[in-house]
Amino acid sequence: MALKDLISKNRSYRRFDESFAIDYKTLERLVDLARLSASGANRQPLKYMIFNTPGECSRIFPSVLWAAYLKDWDGPEPGERPSGYIVILGDKSISEVFGVDHGIAAQSMMLGAAEAGLGGCMIASIKKEQLRNELNLPEQFEILLILALGKPVENVIIDQIKDGDVKYWRDEGNNHHVPKRPLDELIIIL
Ligand SMILES: Cc1cc2nc3c(=O)[nH]c(=O)nc-3n(C[C@H](O)[C@H](O)[C@H](O)COP(=O)(O)O)c2cc1C
């Protein structure tokens, strides 16, 4: 698939067919894409935790906060929840700062997921203390991002932004709309 098509397909999906199982190897392959990605000063301070069974996923879900702009939606219902998660951690024994490494790693993994016919959402709104306790996570690790992954069951439409309103929204058909700014607004010519 051409890169632009892959990036266009790689939307944030928040509703999934929860009966679809993602095998551990698939998620491990995504982490391998992160492994090969750029890292500031090549410090490579990121570590990853993989969760793919229903029992494991039910430990992560309560710590994830979904779609802040959709005020009347509390997140995916049972049956539409993710089938896997990758938790991105910063290993403070390697570096105290993680820069933009986790964003780069996350995008590599999301593109890999899209290529594999999966979809998901990067999650930064995390109940971090709750998750730390649930995972018994040593202080050495900082929770940076979660990727929630699955077989998407929602339709996401990219719209041209109107009146500068960046909020995503859902229509009567439950299609998810994502406004994007036009290219000529992004490129600054002085
Ligand atoms: C760093 C980062 C953190 C995000 N955190 C959350 C989050 O906590 N919860 C959520 O539902 N979506 C989250 N998102 C998804 C964004 O809302 C989404 O990228 C945005 O609405 C644009 O949609 P698109 O990814 O389909 O282009 C996050 C995205 C990024 C890049």
Short mmCIF file of C-alpha atoms and ligand atoms in Angstrom, two decimals:
data_model
loop_
_atom_site.label_atom_id
_atom_site.label_comp_id
_atom_site.label_asym_id
_atom_site.label_seq_id
_atom_site.Cartn_x
_atom_site.Cartn_y
_atom_site.Cartn_z
CA MET A 1 0.00 0.00 0.00
CA ALA A 2 1.31 3.48 -0.81
CA LEU A 3 2.38 5.38 2.29
CA LYS A 4 -0.29 8.07 1.88
CA ASP A 5 -3.00 5.39 1.66
CA LEU A 6 -1.64 3.67 4.77
CA ILE A 7 -1.51 6.95 6.71
CA SER A 8 -5.03 7.83 5.53
CA LYS A 9 -6.30 4.43 6.68
CA ASN A 10 -4.47 4.79 9.99
CA ARG A 11 -7.17 6.73 11.84
CA SER A 12 -7.88 6.64 15.57
CA TYR A 13 -10.43 3.85 16.02
CA ARG A 14 -12.20 3.41 19.34
CA ARG A 15 -14.79 0.69 18.65
CA PHE A 16 -13.76 -2.85 17.75
CA ASP A 17 -15.00 -6.39 17.22
CA GLU A 18 -13.89 -7.64 20.62
CA SER A 19 -14.40 -11.28 19.57
CA PHE A 20 -11.44 -10.87 17.19
CA ALA A 21 -8.31 -12.20 18.89
CA ILE A 22 -4.91 -10.64 18.20
CA ASP A 23 -2.09 -13.08 18.68
CA TYR A 24 0.93 -12.20 20.79
CA LYS A 25 3.32 -12.50 17.81
CA THR A 26 1.41 -9.80 15.91
CA LEU A 27 1.88 -7.34 18.76
CA GLU A 28 5.49 -8.40 19.18
CA ARG A 29 6.06 -7.58 15.49
CA LEU A 30 4.68 -4.08 16.13
CA VAL A 31 7.14 -3.60 18.99
CA ASP A 32 9.90 -4.67 16.59
CA LEU A 33 8.86 -1.76 14.32
CA ALA A 34 9.23 0.57 17.31
CA ARG A 35 12.63 -0.98 18.04
CA LEU A 36 13.83 -0.01 14.54
CA SER A 37 12.55 3.56 14.81
CA ALA A 38 14.48 6.75 15.52
CA SER A 39 15.44 7.62 19.09
CA GLY A 40 16.96 10.86 20.42
CA ALA A 41 20.76 10.37 20.82
CA ASN A 42 19.97 6.71 20.08
CA ARG A 43 19.39 6.22 23.80
CA GLN A 44 16.46 3.81 23.18
CA PRO A 45 14.94 4.24 26.63
CA LEU A 46 11.51 2.83 25.75
CA LYS A 47 10.17 -0.50 26.99
CA TYR A 48 6.88 -2.16 26.10
CA MET A 49 4.28 -4.36 27.75
CA ILE A 50 2.00 -6.49 25.57
CA PHE A 51 -1.53 -7.54 26.56
CA ASN A 52 -3.66 -9.65 24.24
CA THR A 53 -5.91 -12.03 26.20
CA PRO A 54 -9.41 -10.99 27.36
CA GLY A 55 -8.30 -11.38 30.97
CA GLU A 56 -5.25 -9.16 30.48
CA CYS A 57 -7.20 -6.58 28.47
CA SER A 58 -9.77 -6.25 31.25
CA ARG A 59 -6.93 -5.13 33.53
CA ILE A 60 -5.94 -2.26 31.21
CA PHE A 61 -9.33 -0.99 30.02
CA PRO A 62 -10.39 0.71 33.31
CA SER A 63 -7.29 2.93 33.21
CA VAL A 64 -7.94 4.27 29.69
CA LEU A 65 -9.85 7.51 29.03
CA TRP A 66 -11.61 7.76 25.68
CA ALA A 67 -12.53 10.56 23.29
CA ALA A 68 -12.72 13.64 25.52
CA TYR A 69 -14.66 15.57 22.84
CA LEU A 70 -17.51 13.02 22.78
CA LYS A 71 -19.17 14.18 26.00
CA ASP A 72 -22.05 11.68 25.87
CA TRP A 73 -19.84 8.65 25.21
CA ASP A 74 -17.90 6.92 27.96
CA GLY A 75 -15.86 4.63 25.74
CA PRO A 76 -16.49 1.35 24.00
CA GLU A 77 -19.18 -0.98 25.36
CA PRO A 78 -18.45 -4.64 26.15
CA GLY A 79 -18.16 -6.42 22.80
CA GLU A 80 -16.59 -3.32 21.20
CA ARG A 81 -13.50 -3.03 23.39
CA PRO A 82 -9.89 -3.48 22.23
CA SER A 83 -8.46 -7.00 21.83
CA GLY A 84 -4.94 -5.89 22.67
CA TYR A 85 -2.87 -3.17 24.23
CA ILE A 86 0.75 -2.10 24.04
CA VAL A 87 1.82 0.01 26.99
CA ILE A 88 4.82 2.21 26.19
CA LEU A 89 7.09 2.80 29.17
CA GLY A 90 10.08 5.06 29.68
CA ASP A 91 12.90 3.30 31.47
CA LYS A 92 14.34 5.91 33.84
CA SER A 93 17.39 3.73 34.49
CA ILE A 94 18.38 4.54 30.90
CA SER A 95 17.24 8.16 30.63
CA GLU A 96 15.26 10.68 32.71
CA VAL A 97 13.83 12.23 29.53
CA PHE A 98 12.09 10.52 26.64
CA GLY A 99 11.63 13.46 24.26
CA VAL A 100 9.41 12.55 21.32
CA ASP A 101 10.62 8.93 21.17
CA HIS A 102 7.28 7.51 22.28
CA GLY A 103 5.37 9.47 19.63
CA ILE A 104 7.66 8.12 16.91
CA ALA A 105 7.45 4.58 18.28
CA ALA A 106 3.67 4.81 18.58
CA GLN A 107 3.25 5.97 14.98
CA SER A 108 5.50 3.17 13.69
CA MET A 109 3.39 0.62 15.56
CA MET A 110 0.07 2.16 14.47
CA LEU A 111 1.18 2.05 10.83
CA GLY A 112 2.22 -1.57 11.28
CA ALA A 113 -1.18 -2.31 12.80
CA ALA A 114 -2.94 -0.64 9.85
CA GLU A 115 -0.82 -2.65 7.43
CA ALA A 116 -1.86 -5.83 9.30
CA GLY A 117 -5.56 -4.93 8.94
CA LEU A 118 -5.89 -3.77 12.53
CA GLY A 119 -6.59 -0.34 13.94
CA GLY A 120 -6.53 1.43 17.23
CA CYS A 121 -5.92 4.56 19.18
CA MET A 122 -2.98 6.17 20.93
CA ILE A 123 -3.99 6.95 24.49
CA ALA A 124 -2.24 9.57 26.61
CA SER A 125 -5.16 10.14 29.00
CA ILE A 126 -4.33 7.35 31.38
CA LYS A 127 -5.15 6.81 35.04
CA LYS A 128 -1.44 6.32 35.62
CA GLU A 129 -1.39 5.56 39.33
CA GLN A 130 -4.27 3.09 38.96
CA LEU A 131 -2.47 1.35 36.09
CA ARG A 132 0.85 1.33 37.95
CA ASN A 133 -0.82 -0.42 40.87
CA GLU A 134 -2.70 -2.85 38.62
CA LEU A 135 0.54 -3.84 36.87
CA ASN A 136 2.72 -3.71 39.96
CA LEU A 137 5.00 -1.52 37.91
CA PRO A 138 8.38 -0.66 39.46
CA GLU A 139 9.17 3.07 39.91
CA GLN A 140 11.94 2.67 37.33
CA PHE A 141 9.28 2.81 34.60
CA GLU A 142 7.25 5.85 33.59
CA ILE A 143 3.96 5.20 31.79
CA LEU A 144 4.08 7.27 28.59
CA LEU A 145 1.41 6.07 26.16
CA ILE A 146 -0.94 3.17 25.53
CA LEU A 147 -1.89 1.79 22.14
CA ALA A 148 -5.37 0.25 22.21
CA LEU A 149 -5.71 -2.15 19.29
CA GLY A 150 -8.30 -4.32 17.63
CA LYS A 151 -10.38 -5.02 14.55
CA PRO A 152 -12.16 -1.70 14.01
CA VAL A 153 -15.93 -1.69 13.51
CA GLU A 154 -16.31 2.04 13.03
CA ASN A 155 -16.20 4.19 9.96
CA VAL A 156 -13.93 7.23 10.20
CA ILE A 157 -14.29 10.07 7.74
CA ILE A 158 -11.69 12.81 7.28
CA ASP A 159 -13.36 16.22 6.83
CA GLN A 160 -11.98 19.58 5.89
CA ILE A 161 -11.95 21.72 9.05
CA LYS A 162 -14.75 24.34 9.37
CA ASP A 163 -14.37 27.60 11.34
CA GLY A 164 -11.19 26.29 12.97
CA ASP A 165 -13.16 23.68 14.96
CA VAL A 166 -10.81 20.76 15.63
CA LYS A 167 -13.33 18.65 17.57
CA TYR A 168 -14.09 15.23 16.13
CA TRP A 169 -17.77 14.25 16.15
CA ARG A 170 -20.19 11.47 15.24
CA ASP A 171 -23.13 11.77 12.83
CA GLU A 172 -26.58 10.09 13.06
CA GLY A 173 -25.14 7.00 11.36
CA ASN A 174 -22.46 6.82 14.08
CA ASN A 175 -19.75 7.63 11.54
CA HIS A 176 -16.79 9.30 13.26
CA HIS A 177 -15.67 12.55 11.59
CA VAL A 178 -12.16 13.97 12.01
CA PRO A 179 -11.59 17.54 10.80
CA LYS A 180 -8.13 18.15 9.34
CA ARG A 181 -6.66 21.52 8.47
CA PRO A 182 -5.89 22.13 4.76
CA LEU A 183 -2.30 21.87 3.56
CA ASP A 184 -2.03 25.57 2.65
CA GLU A 185 -2.78 26.47 6.28
CA LEU A 186 0.16 24.38 7.51
CA ILE A 187 2.99 25.63 5.35
CA ILE A 188 4.35 28.97 6.47
CA ILE A 189 5.95 31.16 3.85
CA LEU A 190 7.50 34.33 5.26
C1 LIG B 1 -0.25 11.74 21.68
C2 LIG B 1 -1.70 11.39 21.47
C3 LIG B 1 -2.49 11.12 22.57
C4 LIG B 1 -3.82 10.76 22.40
N1 LIG B 1 -4.57 10.44 23.51
C5 LIG B 1 -5.85 10.05 23.35
C6 LIG B 1 -6.61 9.65 24.49
O1 LIG B 1 -6.15 9.67 25.61
N2 LIG B 1 -7.88 9.21 24.29
C7 LIG B 1 -8.42 9.16 23.04
O2 LIG B 1 -9.58 8.74 22.90
N3 LIG B 1 -7.73 9.55 21.93
C8 LIG B 1 -6.46 9.98 22.06
N4 LIG B 1 -5.71 10.34 20.96
C9 LIG B 1 -6.29 10.27 19.62
C10 LIG B 1 -6.60 11.66 19.06
O3 LIG B 1 -7.80 12.12 19.61
C11 LIG B 1 -6.71 11.55 17.51
O4 LIG B 1 -5.42 11.32 17.00
C12 LIG B 1 -7.31 12.80 16.88
O5 LIG B 1 -8.66 12.93 17.24
C13 LIG B 1 -7.20 12.78 15.36
O6 LIG B 1 -7.80 11.61 14.83
P1 LIG B 1 -6.95 10.68 13.86
O7 LIG B 1 -5.93 9.99 14.71
O8 LIG B 1 -7.95 9.75 13.26
O9 LIG B 1 -6.29 11.59 12.86
C14 LIG B 1 -4.39 10.71 21.10
C15 LIG B 1 -3.57 10.98 20.00
C16 LIG B 1 -2.26 11.32 20.17
C17 LIG B 1 -1.39 11.60 18.98
#
